[in-house]
Amino acid sequence: MIALVIETATAACSVALLDGDRVVASRHELVGRGHAERLVPMIGEVLDEAGMNRADLIQVDCGPGSFTGIRVGIAAARGLSLAWGVPVTGFSALALIAVTAREDVGVALTGGHGELFVQRFKHAPFAAVDELRSLRPETAAELVPDDLVLGSGAEALVVARGTGRVDAIFPNAADARLLPADYTALAPTPLYGRAPDAKIPQ
């Protein structure tokens, strides 16, 4: 079973073809807000490299992260799922980052309005310790005690806390091979991590 993995939730854009825990082909670029322009060409590139015209299933990053990036990735995943007649499932950007660590970690991604998307994970066995939250850095600093903090918001959290190690890595689709199966079984719907700014008038 070959899985096409799509990751567009942050300033990075990445795709990978995975055969179990083997990376068949992958691309990873920092694109800022250029997901809509780069995603489909990158999918074409990995399929061409692998000599394939489709995958057997699709996995997509549901967030949290960039509202636009999340929507671009999920729309592409759903469209290909319909075109190819294959299933599509989702995973979390925070879990994708955390699974690359070899110790218990906190993950912090830059969110909106000066807040951070944060969640803690343990390493052995891999599992989330708490729920996804959107918090001010000073509040996150009180609730995330892990020495190592990963992600684009890690530096802001560690500075607010005054101690700790930072690795400001971006999620990479190829790392989805490391996720336990139950962490790639989310519904392919946006995981925004905070309420939308727009409110329906009462």
XYZ file of C-alpha atoms in Angstrom:
202
model
C 0.000 0.000 0.000
C 1.568 3.256 -1.151
C 0.471 6.335 0.789
C 0.652 9.873 -0.557
C 1.281 12.196 2.391
C 0.469 15.907 2.061
C 1.699 18.508 4.566
C 0.802 22.187 4.127
C -0.097 23.410 7.617
C 2.900 25.700 8.169
C 5.335 27.781 6.106
C 6.709 24.475 4.815
C 5.121 22.457 2.028
C 5.986 18.796 1.705
C 4.735 15.629 0.071
C 5.943 12.055 0.298
C 5.163 8.638 -1.078
C 5.510 6.030 1.662
C 5.570 2.259 1.412
C 5.138 1.318 5.059
C 8.161 2.831 6.820
C 10.078 3.331 3.547
C 10.207 6.710 1.799
C 9.718 6.066 -1.917
C 9.997 9.739 -2.919
C 9.604 13.070 -1.158
C 9.810 16.843 -1.495
C 10.082 19.444 1.277
C 10.296 23.204 0.726
C 9.817 26.366 2.742
C 7.259 28.235 0.653
C 5.777 30.771 3.058
C 2.323 31.325 1.571
C 2.991 29.564 -1.739
C 1.257 26.255 -0.993
C -1.391 26.650 -3.683
C 1.285 27.181 -6.341
C 3.686 24.432 -5.285
C 1.592 21.583 -3.906
C 0.225 20.044 -7.101
C 3.569 20.273 -8.960
C 5.304 18.626 -5.985
C 2.783 15.778 -6.016
C 3.452 15.329 -9.725
C 7.193 15.289 -9.096
C 7.103 12.505 -6.503
C 4.717 10.407 -8.601
C 6.973 10.823 -11.654
C 10.051 9.940 -9.597
C 8.356 6.757 -8.384
C 7.018 5.893 -11.859
C 3.446 5.946 -10.563
C 0.231 7.736 -11.544
C -1.616 7.368 -8.222
C -1.313 6.147 -4.640
C -3.376 3.591 -2.716
C -4.336 5.993 0.056
C -3.834 9.620 1.055
C -2.868 11.121 4.403
C -3.105 14.875 4.968
C -2.001 17.287 7.678
C -5.171 18.763 9.209
C -3.382 21.405 11.293
C -3.166 23.393 13.387
C -1.297 26.117 11.537
C -2.022 28.363 8.591
C -5.756 28.569 7.830
C -5.032 28.868 4.111
C -2.348 26.192 4.043
C -4.569 23.700 5.864
C -7.428 24.288 3.434
C -5.155 23.942 0.390
C -3.820 20.587 1.575
C -7.177 19.136 2.563
C -8.828 20.281 -0.671
C -6.083 18.618 -2.708
C -6.303 15.428 -0.662
C -10.068 15.210 -1.018
C -9.919 15.931 -4.750
C -7.327 13.231 -5.378
C -9.256 10.820 -3.158
C -12.310 11.240 -5.378
C -10.331 11.091 -8.619
C -8.370 7.984 -7.630
C -11.123 6.271 -5.653
C -8.892 5.842 -2.596
C -9.402 6.642 1.104
C -8.081 9.810 2.752
C -7.295 10.278 6.443
C -5.687 13.026 8.499
C -3.013 13.663 11.097
C -1.906 16.542 13.325
C 0.998 18.844 12.533
C 1.994 18.785 16.209
C 2.166 14.986 16.327
C 4.129 14.921 13.069
C 6.773 17.175 14.591
C 6.829 15.446 17.981
C 7.308 11.952 16.570
C 10.760 12.911 15.268
C 12.072 13.418 18.824
C 13.686 10.724 20.950
C 12.500 12.141 24.240
C 9.445 13.705 25.823
C 8.796 17.064 24.165
C 6.570 20.073 23.960
C 5.591 21.300 20.507
C 4.765 24.941 19.836
C 3.656 26.358 16.507
C 3.149 30.032 15.780
C -0.566 30.771 15.848
C -2.702 33.841 15.406
C -2.961 36.989 17.522
C 0.372 36.364 19.236
C -0.655 32.953 20.523
C 1.038 29.560 20.174
C -0.495 26.204 19.338
C 0.971 23.894 21.976
C 0.786 20.233 22.936
C 2.992 17.841 24.887
C 4.030 14.329 23.833
C 5.825 11.456 25.499
C 8.324 9.342 23.612
C 8.091 5.718 24.733
C 5.497 4.778 23.739
C 4.623 7.773 21.592
C 1.453 9.471 22.836
C -0.034 12.896 23.423
C 0.134 13.959 27.067
C -2.500 16.689 26.834
C -4.849 18.385 24.386
C -4.043 20.935 21.693
C -4.373 24.475 23.041
C -3.889 27.995 21.683
C -2.181 30.080 24.373
C -0.167 33.232 24.937
C 3.567 32.418 25.240
C 3.649 33.304 28.939
C 0.743 30.965 29.666
C 2.211 28.211 27.509
C 5.493 28.596 29.401
C 3.709 27.690 32.632
C 1.985 24.622 31.162
C 4.768 23.118 29.030
C 7.626 22.042 31.332
C 9.469 19.820 28.846
C 13.114 20.784 28.405
C 13.012 20.325 24.625
C 10.472 22.353 22.665
C 10.031 21.843 18.933
C 8.388 23.919 16.217
C 8.148 27.427 14.840
C 6.888 28.805 18.162
C 9.446 27.009 20.328
C 11.747 29.977 20.766
C 8.929 32.248 21.942
C 7.873 29.660 24.526
C 11.391 29.021 25.819
C 12.155 32.750 26.013
C 8.981 33.279 28.045
C 9.956 30.396 30.325
C 13.592 31.409 30.616
C 14.988 27.898 30.195
C 14.990 24.982 27.793
C 16.209 23.827 24.401
C 14.753 24.891 21.074
C 14.544 23.150 17.702
C 12.435 25.292 15.379
C 11.767 22.488 12.906
C 8.890 22.406 10.427
C 6.685 19.368 9.835
C 7.836 17.061 7.031
C 5.492 14.693 5.205
C 8.154 11.968 5.067
C 8.067 11.704 8.878
C 4.484 10.408 8.773
C 6.031 6.944 8.463
C 7.003 7.266 12.139
C 3.477 7.960 13.407
C 1.496 5.157 15.077
C -1.531 4.139 13.025
C -4.044 5.774 15.369
C -2.304 9.132 14.845
C -2.970 8.989 11.083
C -6.664 8.160 11.404
C -8.171 11.625 11.898
C -11.043 12.752 9.715
C -9.695 14.893 6.839
C -11.174 18.097 8.218
C -9.408 21.260 9.425
C -7.933 21.229 12.914
C -7.673 24.974 13.387
C -6.832 24.927 17.091
C -8.735 28.106 17.902
C -12.106 29.668 17.181
C -12.405 31.672 13.935
C -12.031 35.433 14.152
C -15.258 36.057 12.217
C -18.405 35.770 14.290
C -21.953 35.212 13.057
C -24.080 38.186 14.179
C -26.557 37.258 16.906
